[in-house]
Amino acid sequence: MAVWQVVAVAVIAAVAGMESVLDEWQWHRPLLACTLIGLVLGHVGTGMAVGATLELTALGWMNIGASQSPDTALASVISAVLAIRAGNDVNQAIAIAIPLAVAGNLLTVLVRTLTIYFQHLSDRMSIDNEQTALFRLNFAALSLQALRVAVPSVLFTIFVSPAMMDRLFSFLPKPLTDGFTAASGFIVVVGYAMVIRSLQVDKLMPYFFLGFLAADFSNITLVAMGILAVAVAWLHVRVWARHDAPGADLPAEEESAPASIRRLPSAVLWRVFWRSQLLQASWNYERMQGMGYAYIVEPTLNFFFPEPEVRLARKLRHVEFFNTQPYVANIVVGINLALEERLQTGDPRYDRLVTSIKLGMMGPLAGVGDSIFWGTLRPLLASLGATIALTGNILGPILFFVGWNILRLAVRWSLLQYGYQLGVRIVNVIATGVLRQVTEMATIVGLIVMGALVADWASIHFAIHWQVGHGQTMSLTQLLNGLFPKLPELLLVLGVLWLLRKGWSSVWVILLLFSLGIVGVYAHVLAA
């Protein structure tokens, strides 16, 4: 392997490591990371095949709140390198990718714990260093995430040869490797169950079964299923379950800004917009997005408060706890920009309202954002792109990348402008019940899509078969397909959902399913 290829692998791994915490451009997702690795190593088809297969496995892997999912970045880079160096063997790569994702999760937890140190350094900002402190601290935290993936990926690329991998797989017992292969068919249910749990379904769970049955007993495509889901969600909110929104008739009162204060120019607003994509750069287990939030609003504080003492005090005010879905966070940012603008008058009411807005809105907005982006749009676009990529068409990864980022950037900019223009009036908008209706619609769409994905992509193959006369045999899988296709997969996802709600971590559930795969193959119950 040429030196430039090793360097390229290191760069891709570093970007994937940073993206795994930022969750913005999606370079850490298998469909994109594996394709890039295949491109630089001269086997783009193999990279796409690994990435598409692993993407369909990891559709529901997401970081919500303080919960940590298996690491797609490390698994994607190393599995693609492995497939190419082992003679384009996609099956071997996938078999080892998920254990790598679980192992990488431990490194992610370690780095997010170490980042607490940088959070504490932000509390000690002074007038001498406050102009650069937030940038340096966020960059340092993000660099650790880059090294977390880049270092093991480079070591693997340099020192692991195809012959070593052949010896490794020949050394491993066949029930173990076949068990990994069998489990890789149904390990996807963990991600789906995580999505369902994050949606907080309550009485809406029947919509999951609707999506499952529609996909299980028909040939409906995923795109058509998404359109159907939106139509059903609209009918539910607007027709079947009409709500009298509290406060719907309340007028939204606009507070005019005093003529003496400086208005925020568009150039500063654009700087805030671009910085908003670094909200999670320093995510840690103590104040989560707090330091990233302070870095986002910093251009506004520099503009509104030229006095160093006042400006420092405002920055320290914003390193407090904050955590929500990153794409919808800009509505909170926009509202607080308007409040900071009014703080130039010296009215202390706005200072208290800054914190109240952040803490009061971050929870409800997280539910909306998680449902729309993590629970609906990303699985929909990623599965569509992966399906295209499995045919060998490079348009699959391109479609996912372009479609996702157009939506993401448009939502970020629109919500930032919306929040800033409305200012404190956004509180009255929330009181109308619009937010609750959007959340409910997104939840229904997410549940229907997840049900369809379980029917389309989860697979359990049984090794049990018996004679039916005249030399013919029937397998348990054939029998179940004739009665109720995908019933075992449905029961499995419900069982995993039950374990997650009982407090099991996703990592332990994945380990349990791998164990079931190995034991099932060894006992001749499951087939690889």
XYZ file of C-alpha atoms in Angstrom, residues 76-371:
296
model
C -16.657 1.591 8.950
C -13.030 2.491 8.294
C -11.482 -0.741 9.529
C -14.087 -3.040 7.989
C -13.621 -1.433 4.560
C -9.830 -1.738 4.815
C -10.235 -5.329 5.946
C -12.520 -6.271 3.055
C -10.112 -4.871 0.477
C -6.918 -6.247 2.028
C -8.525 -9.664 2.517
C -9.373 -10.016 -1.171
C -12.656 -8.080 -1.322
C -14.375 -10.405 1.154
C -17.388 -8.423 2.316
C -18.680 -11.186 4.601
C -15.498 -11.282 6.666
C -15.535 -7.510 6.989
C -19.138 -7.389 8.185
C -18.537 -10.228 10.630
C -15.839 -8.226 12.406
C -17.359 -4.740 11.940
C -19.957 -4.965 14.697
C -17.553 -6.245 17.392
C -15.304 -3.338 16.351
C -18.247 -0.954 16.766
C -18.808 -2.223 20.293
C -15.095 -1.894 21.103
C -15.004 1.603 19.595
C -17.866 2.591 21.854
C -15.538 2.208 24.845
C -13.061 4.654 23.281
C -15.882 7.130 22.649
C -16.975 6.979 26.275
C -13.368 7.523 27.363
C -12.910 10.603 25.158
C -16.229 12.118 26.217
C -15.182 11.661 29.823
C -11.786 13.292 29.221
C -13.540 16.250 27.596
C -14.938 17.206 31.003
C -11.449 18.575 31.701
C -11.783 21.075 28.822
C -15.219 22.043 30.109
C -13.676 22.965 33.455
C -10.980 24.999 31.698
C -13.723 27.068 30.048
C -14.931 28.057 33.525
C -11.521 29.631 34.118
C -11.556 31.930 31.092
C -10.064 35.349 31.803
C -10.073 38.708 30.085
C -6.608 37.883 28.706
C -7.641 34.718 26.835
C -11.419 34.888 26.349
C -11.131 35.849 22.661
C -9.549 32.487 21.737
C -10.324 30.206 24.691
C -13.582 28.720 23.402
C -12.080 27.958 19.992
C -9.000 26.274 21.475
C -10.966 24.176 23.953
C -13.546 23.001 21.420
C -10.808 22.228 18.899
C -8.837 20.244 21.494
C -11.890 18.166 22.378
C -12.663 17.535 18.703
C -9.042 16.532 18.042
C -9.322 13.747 20.610
C -12.296 12.378 18.691
C -10.241 12.450 15.479
C -7.305 10.591 17.076
C -9.683 8.054 18.624
C -10.447 6.645 15.164
C -7.381 7.679 13.141
C -4.734 6.002 15.317
C -6.207 2.468 15.442
C -7.206 2.710 11.765
C -3.671 3.594 10.644
C -2.126 0.886 12.821
C -4.554 -1.623 11.364
C -3.855 -0.473 7.784
C -0.084 -0.685 8.160
C 0.407 -3.810 10.231
C -2.512 -6.104 9.395
C -1.995 -8.052 6.154
C -4.444 -10.297 4.292
C -2.391 -13.308 5.357
C -2.772 -12.287 8.996
C -6.514 -11.971 8.560
C -6.688 -15.369 6.869
C -4.822 -16.912 9.795
C -7.109 -15.098 12.235
C -10.278 -16.389 10.609
C -8.864 -19.893 10.181
C -7.928 -19.870 13.852
C -11.388 -18.840 14.972
C -13.825 -21.749 15.519
C -16.379 -22.118 12.721
C -19.388 -21.837 15.109
C -17.960 -18.489 16.212
C -17.578 -17.013 12.715
C -20.858 -18.520 11.519
C -22.520 -17.243 14.682
C -21.315 -13.715 13.904
C -22.679 -14.086 10.361
C -26.042 -15.357 11.611
C -26.286 -12.593 14.220
C -25.430 -9.915 11.650
C -28.776 -10.665 10.004
C -30.835 -9.768 13.045
C -28.527 -7.474 15.032
C -30.217 -4.593 13.178
C -33.212 -4.914 15.479
C -31.209 -3.245 18.252
C -31.011 -0.038 16.251
C -34.674 -0.202 15.335
C -35.658 -0.791 18.962
C -33.490 2.177 20.024
C -35.356 4.394 17.559
C -38.751 3.181 18.814
C -37.716 3.774 22.425
C -36.466 7.284 21.596
C -39.812 8.128 19.985
C -41.612 7.600 23.341
C -44.483 5.916 21.539
C -47.091 5.270 24.270
C -50.438 4.727 22.537
C -48.982 5.258 19.058
C -47.267 1.845 18.958
C -49.971 0.348 16.626
C -48.508 2.460 13.828
C -45.292 0.422 14.094
C -47.296 -2.760 13.502
C -49.075 -1.053 10.608
C -45.762 -0.322 8.895
C -44.502 -3.849 9.587
C -47.626 -5.551 8.191
C -47.806 -3.274 5.133
C -44.212 -4.102 4.196
C -44.422 -7.761 5.229
C -47.457 -8.630 3.125
C -46.831 -6.406 0.106
C -44.075 -5.288 -2.248
C -44.338 -1.621 -1.303
C -41.081 0.305 -1.658
C -39.504 2.263 1.159
C -40.150 5.577 -0.587
C -43.821 4.717 -1.031
C -43.922 3.648 2.610
C -42.567 7.046 3.636
C -45.268 8.830 1.632
C -47.917 6.566 3.130
C -46.556 7.250 6.610
C -46.787 11.024 6.140
C -50.376 10.707 4.893
C -51.391 8.518 7.825
C -49.672 10.869 10.312
C -51.477 13.884 8.837
C -54.821 12.088 9.065
C -54.127 11.126 12.671
C -53.315 14.672 13.779
C -55.853 16.562 11.677
C -58.802 14.151 11.515
C -58.730 11.136 13.822
C -57.317 12.797 16.936
C -58.177 16.450 16.705
C -56.967 18.351 19.728
C -58.067 21.635 21.115
C -54.680 23.227 21.445
C -54.370 25.157 24.694
C -53.883 28.797 24.048
C -54.495 28.466 20.321
C -56.494 31.671 20.240
C -53.962 33.685 22.197
C -52.469 36.484 20.135
C -48.704 36.586 19.803
C -47.521 39.924 21.088
C -44.424 41.419 19.593
C -42.127 43.437 21.778
C -40.544 46.275 19.901
C -36.836 46.783 20.491
C -35.654 50.141 21.847
C -34.204 52.345 19.142
C -30.966 52.806 21.119
C -29.765 49.204 20.943
C -27.578 47.807 18.143
C -29.299 45.316 15.835
C -27.513 42.122 14.824
C -26.089 42.420 11.263
C -26.467 39.535 8.804
C -22.684 38.940 8.717
C -22.681 38.063 12.422
C -25.759 35.891 11.963
C -23.950 33.936 9.247
C -20.957 33.368 11.541
C -23.314 32.026 14.184
C -24.895 29.739 11.572
C -21.605 28.171 10.485
C -20.438 27.773 14.055
C -23.696 26.052 14.979
C -22.378 22.947 13.223
C -19.807 22.613 16.011
C -22.403 22.468 18.782
C -21.311 18.977 19.844
C -17.549 19.432 19.353
C -16.890 19.321 23.098
C -19.803 17.100 24.174
C -19.105 15.698 27.629
C -20.940 13.885 30.394
C -21.088 16.904 32.701
C -22.552 19.807 30.715
C -22.952 18.050 27.380
C -23.252 20.770 24.670
C -22.613 23.677 27.040
C -19.183 24.756 25.793
C -20.199 24.241 22.156
C -23.245 26.468 22.700
C -21.057 29.231 24.125
C -18.773 28.995 21.082
C -21.780 29.365 18.747
C -23.122 32.580 20.313
C -19.639 34.080 20.822
C -19.724 36.305 17.662
C -22.960 37.848 18.930
C -21.479 38.578 22.348
C -18.367 40.094 20.763
C -20.580 42.403 18.704
C -23.027 43.467 21.405
C -20.610 43.867 24.330
C -17.324 45.657 23.504
C -16.443 45.991 27.198
C -14.119 43.027 28.054
C -15.555 42.504 31.546
C -19.174 42.391 30.363
C -18.318 40.220 27.370
C -16.453 37.696 29.541
C -19.369 37.533 31.973
C -21.784 36.816 29.112
C -19.569 34.020 27.751
C -19.270 32.395 31.153
C -23.059 32.606 31.379
C -23.402 30.399 28.309
C -21.074 27.515 29.236
C -23.851 26.150 31.430
C -25.602 22.840 30.804
C -27.396 22.469 27.486
C -28.388 19.465 25.402
C -30.864 18.981 22.573
C -31.017 17.605 19.041
C -28.300 19.637 17.264
C -30.235 20.584 14.119
C -33.184 22.145 15.938
C -30.979 23.842 18.539
C -30.741 26.921 16.329
C -34.250 28.011 17.247
C -33.048 28.353 20.849
C -29.904 30.102 19.626
C -31.990 32.541 17.578
C -34.248 33.410 20.501
C -31.263 33.964 22.768
C -29.615 36.197 20.164
C -32.683 38.428 20.349
C -32.503 38.381 24.151
C -28.790 39.228 24.130
C -29.638 42.109 21.813
C -32.088 43.448 24.382
C -29.609 42.930 27.223
C -27.814 46.000 25.914
C -30.512 47.957 27.761
C -29.266 46.501 31.049
C -32.646 44.966 31.921
C -31.857 41.896 34.118
C -35.118 40.186 33.145
C -33.616 39.170 29.831
C -30.629 37.559 31.537
C -32.902 35.238 33.524
C -34.948 34.528 30.416
C -31.843 33.369 28.504
C -31.401 30.410 30.841
C -35.128 29.761 31.117
C -35.477 29.541 27.342
C -32.509 27.164 27.041
C -33.551 24.796 29.797
C -37.274 24.977 29.063
C -37.084 24.338 25.313
C -34.220 21.879 24.980
C -36.243 18.862 26.126
C -39.333 19.303 23.921
C -37.187 20.289 20.938
C -35.026 17.200 21.411
C -38.108 15.029 21.085
C -39.123 16.751 17.855
C -35.624 16.717 16.367
C -34.855 13.123 17.327
C -38.145 11.933 15.843
